[in-house]
Amino acid sequence: MIGAEGASSSKKARISENPVSKNRPYFALVVDDDPMIRRIHSMILKSVGFKVEVAENGKEAVDLFRTGAKFHIVFIDMEMPVMDGIEATKAMRAMKVESKIVGVTSRNSETEREVFMQAGLDLCYTKPLTMAKIVPLLEELQKN
Amino acid sequence: MGVLDNQFLQLQQLQDESNPDFVAEVVSLFFADSERLLNDLTRALDQPTIDFKMVDSHVHQLKGSSSSIGAERIKNACVAFRNFCEEQNIEGCMSCLQQVKQEYCLVKNKLETLFRMEQQIVAAGGSIPMMELSF
């Protein structure tokens, strides 16, 4: 299978802290154990101009930050093996990660979403991500 | 109610020259995911003692991937399925499993037909217009 997502997940490159390009790109991290979701969400984000890295679970995401990677925004699933979205979000905030962290879940229960928010999310969306959900986030990043 | 909703159209709109196989890739992943989950569900409901939590977890995953591809009727069948899991209603679950399998077959057939048609059009030298699908 050839795809930009496949290539980026296999290289797992360290993202430069100070991108040199004139028009500064925005970096996004997609964290989900479902390869279909990773593919779809990466594609949607790339279509509006994000540079996208992927992680298969919370631990991979946390490890990326530990190695010094920086992202403007993280889209993280709630339920994942090894380390779920709630634990990963808590860990990232404990590491003082300043990225916008957006929960993406198929769970509809208000209680579960609240627990996820309490872990340190900036906001929580229901799957799947759509253009309508992403464009305002990009605009907000561009404003700041 | 359509077999594939607007979400599928959005996926098609993401495909371009630099990612010409995006929809085919996503659809393949969906088929692989769904078939694995349907097998897991069949096995789980065949046990002498049913682990409803596990059944619910599989249905939850199937609901997630079917809504990501726009397979609305599978998604809705999963909602009913999860209610029966919560009630630990074996007959209800078995009936829902059949329903989900039927809906999945419908979607699979539609998608396979669509891809066959597209391949024929392209082979004949034509191009595929982007249009809203209603199955």
Short mmCIF file of C-alpha atoms in Angstrom, two decimals:
data_model
loop_
_atom_site.label_atom_id
_atom_site.label_comp_id
_atom_site.label_asym_id
_atom_site.label_seq_id
_atom_site.Cartn_x
_atom_site.Cartn_y
_atom_site.Cartn_z
CA MET A 1 0.00 0.00 0.00
CA ILE A 2 1.42 3.33 -1.03
CA GLY A 3 0.28 6.46 0.65
CA ALA A 4 1.70 9.52 2.26
CA GLU A 5 0.40 8.30 5.59
CA GLY A 6 2.23 5.00 5.23
CA ALA A 7 5.47 6.77 4.38
CA SER A 8 5.26 9.21 7.26
CA SER A 9 4.45 6.56 9.85
CA SER A 10 7.40 4.40 8.77
CA LYS A 11 9.94 7.22 8.99
CA LYS A 12 8.60 8.64 12.28
CA ALA A 13 10.86 11.66 11.73
CA ARG A 14 11.62 14.14 14.42
CA ILE A 15 9.73 17.32 13.60
CA SER A 16 11.97 20.37 13.56
CA GLU A 17 11.18 22.80 16.34
CA ASN A 18 11.71 25.76 14.06
CA PRO A 19 10.49 25.01 10.54
CA VAL A 20 12.53 27.02 8.09
CA SER A 21 9.94 27.39 5.34
CA LYS A 22 8.58 30.82 4.59
CA ASN A 23 4.97 29.86 4.90
CA ARG A 24 5.20 28.03 8.18
CA PRO A 25 3.44 24.69 7.92
CA TYR A 26 1.25 23.42 10.70
CA PHE A 27 2.04 20.03 12.18
CA ALA A 28 -0.64 17.62 13.28
CA LEU A 29 -0.45 14.28 15.06
CA VAL A 30 -3.20 11.70 14.51
CA VAL A 31 -3.40 9.09 17.26
CA ASP A 32 -5.71 6.13 16.60
CA ASP A 33 -5.37 2.34 16.67
CA ASP A 34 -7.57 1.95 13.58
CA PRO A 35 -5.52 2.19 10.36
CA MET A 36 -8.60 3.24 8.42
CA ILE A 37 -9.21 6.19 10.73
CA ARG A 38 -5.51 7.15 10.63
CA ARG A 39 -5.67 7.14 6.82
CA ILE A 40 -8.89 9.13 6.58
CA HIS A 41 -7.99 11.70 9.23
CA SER A 42 -4.46 12.16 7.81
CA MET A 43 -5.91 12.74 4.37
CA ILE A 44 -8.44 15.31 5.56
CA LEU A 45 -5.77 17.19 7.51
CA LYS A 46 -3.29 17.13 4.61
CA SER A 47 -5.97 18.41 2.25
CA VAL A 48 -6.14 21.67 4.23
CA GLY A 49 -2.37 21.99 4.47
CA PHE A 50 -1.29 20.22 7.65
CA LYS A 51 1.87 18.12 7.78
CA VAL A 52 0.72 14.91 9.46
CA GLU A 53 2.39 12.28 11.60
CA VAL A 54 0.53 9.27 12.99
CA ALA A 55 0.72 7.14 16.10
CA GLU A 56 -1.07 3.85 16.75
CA ASN A 57 -1.69 4.32 20.44
CA GLY A 58 -1.22 6.72 23.33
CA LYS A 59 2.21 5.43 24.25
CA GLU A 60 3.57 6.06 20.74
CA ALA A 61 2.20 9.59 20.91
CA VAL A 62 3.77 10.29 24.30
CA ASP A 63 7.08 8.80 23.11
CA LEU A 64 7.07 11.14 20.09
CA PHE A 65 6.82 14.14 22.41
CA ARG A 66 9.50 12.66 24.68
CA THR A 67 11.92 12.52 21.75
CA GLY A 68 11.37 16.22 21.16
CA ALA A 69 8.75 16.22 18.40
CA LYS A 70 6.49 19.23 18.36
CA PHE A 71 3.00 19.50 16.93
CA HIS A 72 0.58 22.38 16.72
CA ILE A 73 -2.35 20.06 17.17
CA VAL A 74 -3.03 16.48 18.25
CA PHE A 75 -6.12 14.49 17.30
CA ILE A 76 -6.44 11.61 19.72
CA ASP A 77 -8.85 8.68 19.95
CA MET A 78 -10.18 7.73 23.37
CA GLU A 79 -10.02 3.94 23.18
CA MET A 80 -6.69 2.44 22.20
CA PRO A 81 -4.62 -0.51 23.38
CA VAL A 82 -1.32 -0.12 25.33
CA MET A 83 -2.21 3.42 26.46
CA ASP A 84 -5.61 4.99 25.86
CA GLY A 85 -6.42 8.57 24.96
CA ILE A 86 -7.25 9.61 28.51
CA GLU A 87 -3.94 8.39 29.96
CA ALA A 88 -1.97 9.74 27.01
CA THR A 89 -3.58 13.18 27.32
CA LYS A 90 -2.81 13.30 31.04
CA ALA A 91 0.79 12.27 30.32
CA MET A 92 1.20 14.89 27.61
CA ARG A 93 -0.12 17.67 29.83
CA ALA A 94 2.11 16.48 32.68
CA MET A 95 5.02 16.87 30.24
CA LYS A 96 3.83 20.43 29.65
CA VAL A 97 2.87 19.75 26.03
CA GLU A 98 1.33 22.98 24.77
CA SER A 99 -0.21 21.61 21.58
CA LYS A 100 -3.91 21.90 21.10
CA ILE A 101 -5.23 18.42 21.96
CA VAL A 102 -8.52 17.44 20.35
CA GLY A 103 -10.24 14.26 21.47
CA VAL A 104 -11.91 12.28 18.71
CA THR A 105 -14.25 9.56 19.89
CA SER A 106 -17.20 7.48 18.81
CA ARG A 107 -18.40 7.40 22.41
CA ASN A 108 -21.60 9.38 22.86
CA SER A 109 -21.87 9.17 26.63
CA GLU A 110 -21.61 12.62 28.22
CA THR A 111 -19.86 11.14 31.26
CA GLU A 112 -17.17 9.46 29.19
CA ARG A 113 -16.57 12.60 27.15
CA GLU A 114 -16.35 14.64 30.33
CA VAL A 115 -13.72 12.28 31.75
CA PHE A 116 -11.79 12.64 28.49
CA MET A 117 -12.06 16.45 28.62
CA GLN A 118 -10.88 16.44 32.24
CA ALA A 119 -7.71 14.64 31.18
CA GLY A 120 -6.63 17.88 29.51
CA LEU A 121 -8.32 18.14 26.12
CA ASP A 122 -9.00 21.50 24.52
CA LEU A 123 -12.09 20.05 22.89
CA CYS A 124 -13.73 16.78 21.96
CA TYR A 125 -15.28 15.80 18.63
CA THR A 126 -17.33 12.78 17.58
CA LYS A 127 -15.77 10.61 14.88
CA PRO A 128 -15.24 11.00 12.03
CA LEU A 129 -13.38 14.26 11.52
CA THR A 130 -14.78 16.35 8.72
CA MET A 131 -13.73 19.53 6.93
CA ALA A 132 -16.32 21.46 8.88
CA LYS A 133 -14.62 20.44 12.11
CA ILE A 134 -11.05 21.00 10.99
CA VAL A 135 -11.14 24.28 9.07
CA PRO A 136 -12.05 26.43 12.14
CA LEU A 137 -9.15 24.81 14.05
CA LEU A 138 -6.70 25.70 11.29
CA GLU A 139 -8.06 29.25 11.14
CA GLU A 140 -7.55 29.60 14.88
CA LEU A 141 -3.96 28.42 14.59
CA GLN A 142 -3.34 30.93 11.80
CA LYS A 143 -4.74 33.76 13.89
CA ASN A 144 -2.40 33.13 16.82
CA MET B 1 -32.20 5.47 3.50
CA GLY B 2 -29.08 5.33 1.37
CA VAL B 3 -26.50 2.60 1.86
CA LEU B 4 -23.69 5.17 1.66
CA ASP B 5 -24.15 8.67 2.99
CA ASN B 6 -22.47 12.04 2.49
CA GLN B 7 -19.39 10.89 4.38
CA PHE B 8 -18.48 8.64 1.43
CA LEU B 9 -18.77 11.59 -0.93
CA GLN B 10 -16.36 13.54 1.30
CA LEU B 11 -13.86 10.70 1.03
CA GLN B 12 -14.16 10.74 -2.76
CA GLN B 13 -13.55 14.48 -2.76
CA LEU B 14 -10.28 13.96 -0.88
CA GLN B 15 -8.91 11.78 -3.70
CA ASP B 16 -6.72 13.59 -6.22
CA GLU B 17 -3.80 12.99 -8.61
CA SER B 18 -1.28 12.72 -5.80
CA ASN B 19 -3.48 10.20 -3.96
CA PRO B 20 -5.33 8.43 -6.78
CA ASP B 21 -6.03 5.27 -4.77
CA PHE B 22 -7.19 6.87 -1.55
CA VAL B 23 -10.79 5.67 -1.74
CA ALA B 24 -9.77 2.17 -2.81
CA GLU B 25 -7.31 2.00 0.12
CA VAL B 26 -9.88 3.13 2.64
CA VAL B 27 -12.48 0.75 1.26
CA SER B 28 -10.00 -2.18 1.45
CA LEU B 29 -9.24 -1.30 5.06
CA PHE B 30 -12.97 -1.14 5.76
CA PHE B 31 -13.55 -4.58 4.22
CA ALA B 32 -10.66 -6.08 6.23
CA ASP B 33 -11.80 -4.44 9.49
CA SER B 34 -15.44 -5.44 9.02
CA GLU B 35 -14.78 -9.04 8.06
CA ARG B 36 -12.50 -9.51 11.04
CA LEU B 37 -15.08 -7.95 13.38
CA LEU B 38 -17.96 -9.96 11.94
CA ASN B 39 -15.95 -13.18 12.45
CA ASP B 40 -15.10 -12.12 16.00
CA LEU B 41 -18.76 -11.36 16.69
CA THR B 42 -19.93 -14.70 15.29
CA ARG B 43 -17.41 -16.49 17.47
CA ALA B 44 -18.23 -14.43 20.57
CA LEU B 45 -21.97 -15.10 20.25
CA ASP B 46 -21.32 -18.80 19.74
CA GLN B 47 -19.74 -19.26 23.17
CA PRO B 48 -21.58 -21.21 25.91
CA THR B 49 -21.19 -18.13 28.13
CA ILE B 50 -21.37 -14.90 26.21
CA ASP B 51 -19.05 -12.04 27.13
CA PHE B 52 -21.38 -9.15 26.33
CA LYS B 53 -18.70 -6.61 27.10
CA MET B 54 -16.51 -8.07 24.39
CA VAL B 55 -19.43 -8.28 21.95
CA ASP B 56 -20.21 -4.63 22.68
CA SER B 57 -16.58 -3.66 22.10
CA HIS B 58 -16.55 -5.34 18.66
CA VAL B 59 -19.86 -3.70 17.70
CA HIS B 60 -18.51 -0.34 18.87
CA GLN B 61 -15.50 -0.72 16.58
CA LEU B 62 -17.70 -1.72 13.66
CA LYS B 63 -19.94 1.26 14.29
CA GLY B 64 -16.87 3.52 14.24
CA SER B 65 -15.47 2.26 10.97
CA SER B 66 -18.83 2.11 9.21
CA SER B 67 -19.59 5.72 10.10
CA SER B 68 -16.13 6.75 8.90
CA ILE B 69 -16.84 5.33 5.45
CA GLY B 70 -20.43 6.52 5.35
CA ALA B 71 -22.11 3.11 5.69
CA GLU B 72 -25.09 4.58 7.50
CA ARG B 73 -27.29 1.47 7.64
CA ILE B 74 -24.52 -0.65 9.16
CA LYS B 75 -23.94 2.10 11.71
CA ASN B 76 -27.63 2.19 12.62
CA ALA B 77 -27.78 -1.61 12.90
CA CYS B 78 -24.83 -1.36 15.32
CA VAL B 79 -26.73 1.10 17.49
CA ALA B 80 -29.58 -1.40 17.90
CA PHE B 81 -27.03 -4.16 18.47
CA ARG B 82 -25.39 -2.28 21.33
CA ASN B 83 -28.76 -1.80 23.04
CA PHE B 84 -29.29 -5.57 23.04
CA CYS B 85 -25.77 -6.06 24.41
CA GLU B 86 -26.58 -3.74 27.27
CA GLU B 87 -29.73 -5.75 28.02
CA GLN B 88 -27.72 -8.98 27.62
CA ASN B 89 -30.43 -10.13 25.24
CA ILE B 90 -28.96 -13.09 23.32
CA GLU B 91 -31.75 -13.42 20.76
CA GLY B 92 -31.71 -9.71 20.08
CA CYS B 93 -27.95 -9.85 19.56
CA MET B 94 -28.18 -12.83 17.20
CA SER B 95 -30.85 -11.08 15.17
CA CYS B 96 -28.76 -7.91 15.01
CA LEU B 97 -25.71 -9.86 13.93
CA GLN B 98 -27.67 -11.20 10.96
CA GLN B 99 -28.89 -7.71 10.17
CA VAL B 100 -25.36 -6.27 10.30
CA LYS B 101 -24.05 -9.06 8.07
CA GLN B 102 -26.79 -8.39 5.52
CA GLU B 103 -26.14 -4.65 5.53
CA TYR B 104 -22.42 -5.29 5.16
CA CYS B 105 -23.02 -7.53 2.13
CA LEU B 106 -25.12 -4.79 0.57
CA VAL B 107 -22.40 -2.17 1.05
CA LYS B 108 -19.68 -4.52 -0.16
CA ASN B 109 -21.62 -5.30 -3.32
CA LYS B 110 -22.36 -1.64 -4.02
CA LEU B 111 -18.73 -0.64 -3.54
CA GLU B 112 -17.40 -3.51 -5.66
CA THR B 113 -19.86 -2.61 -8.42
CA LEU B 114 -18.82 1.03 -8.20
CA PHE B 115 -15.14 0.21 -8.53
CA ARG B 116 -15.77 -2.19 -11.42
CA MET B 117 -17.77 0.51 -13.22
CA GLU B 118 -15.07 3.12 -12.62
CA GLN B 119 -12.36 0.79 -13.92
CA GLN B 120 -14.42 0.14 -17.07
CA ILE B 121 -14.96 3.84 -17.66
CA VAL B 122 -11.28 4.66 -17.21
CA ALA B 123 -10.23 1.71 -19.41
CA ALA B 124 -12.52 3.00 -22.15
CA GLY B 125 -10.74 6.33 -21.98
CA GLY B 126 -13.32 8.22 -19.98
CA SER B 127 -13.14 10.01 -16.65
CA ILE B 128 -15.23 9.69 -13.54
CA PRO B 129 -17.30 12.76 -12.73
CA MET B 130 -17.60 13.62 -9.06
CA MET B 131 -21.25 13.28 -8.19
CA GLU B 132 -23.42 12.60 -5.24
CA LEU B 133 -24.15 8.91 -4.95
CA SER B 134 -27.50 7.71 -3.78
CA PHE B 135 -27.81 4.00 -3.42
#
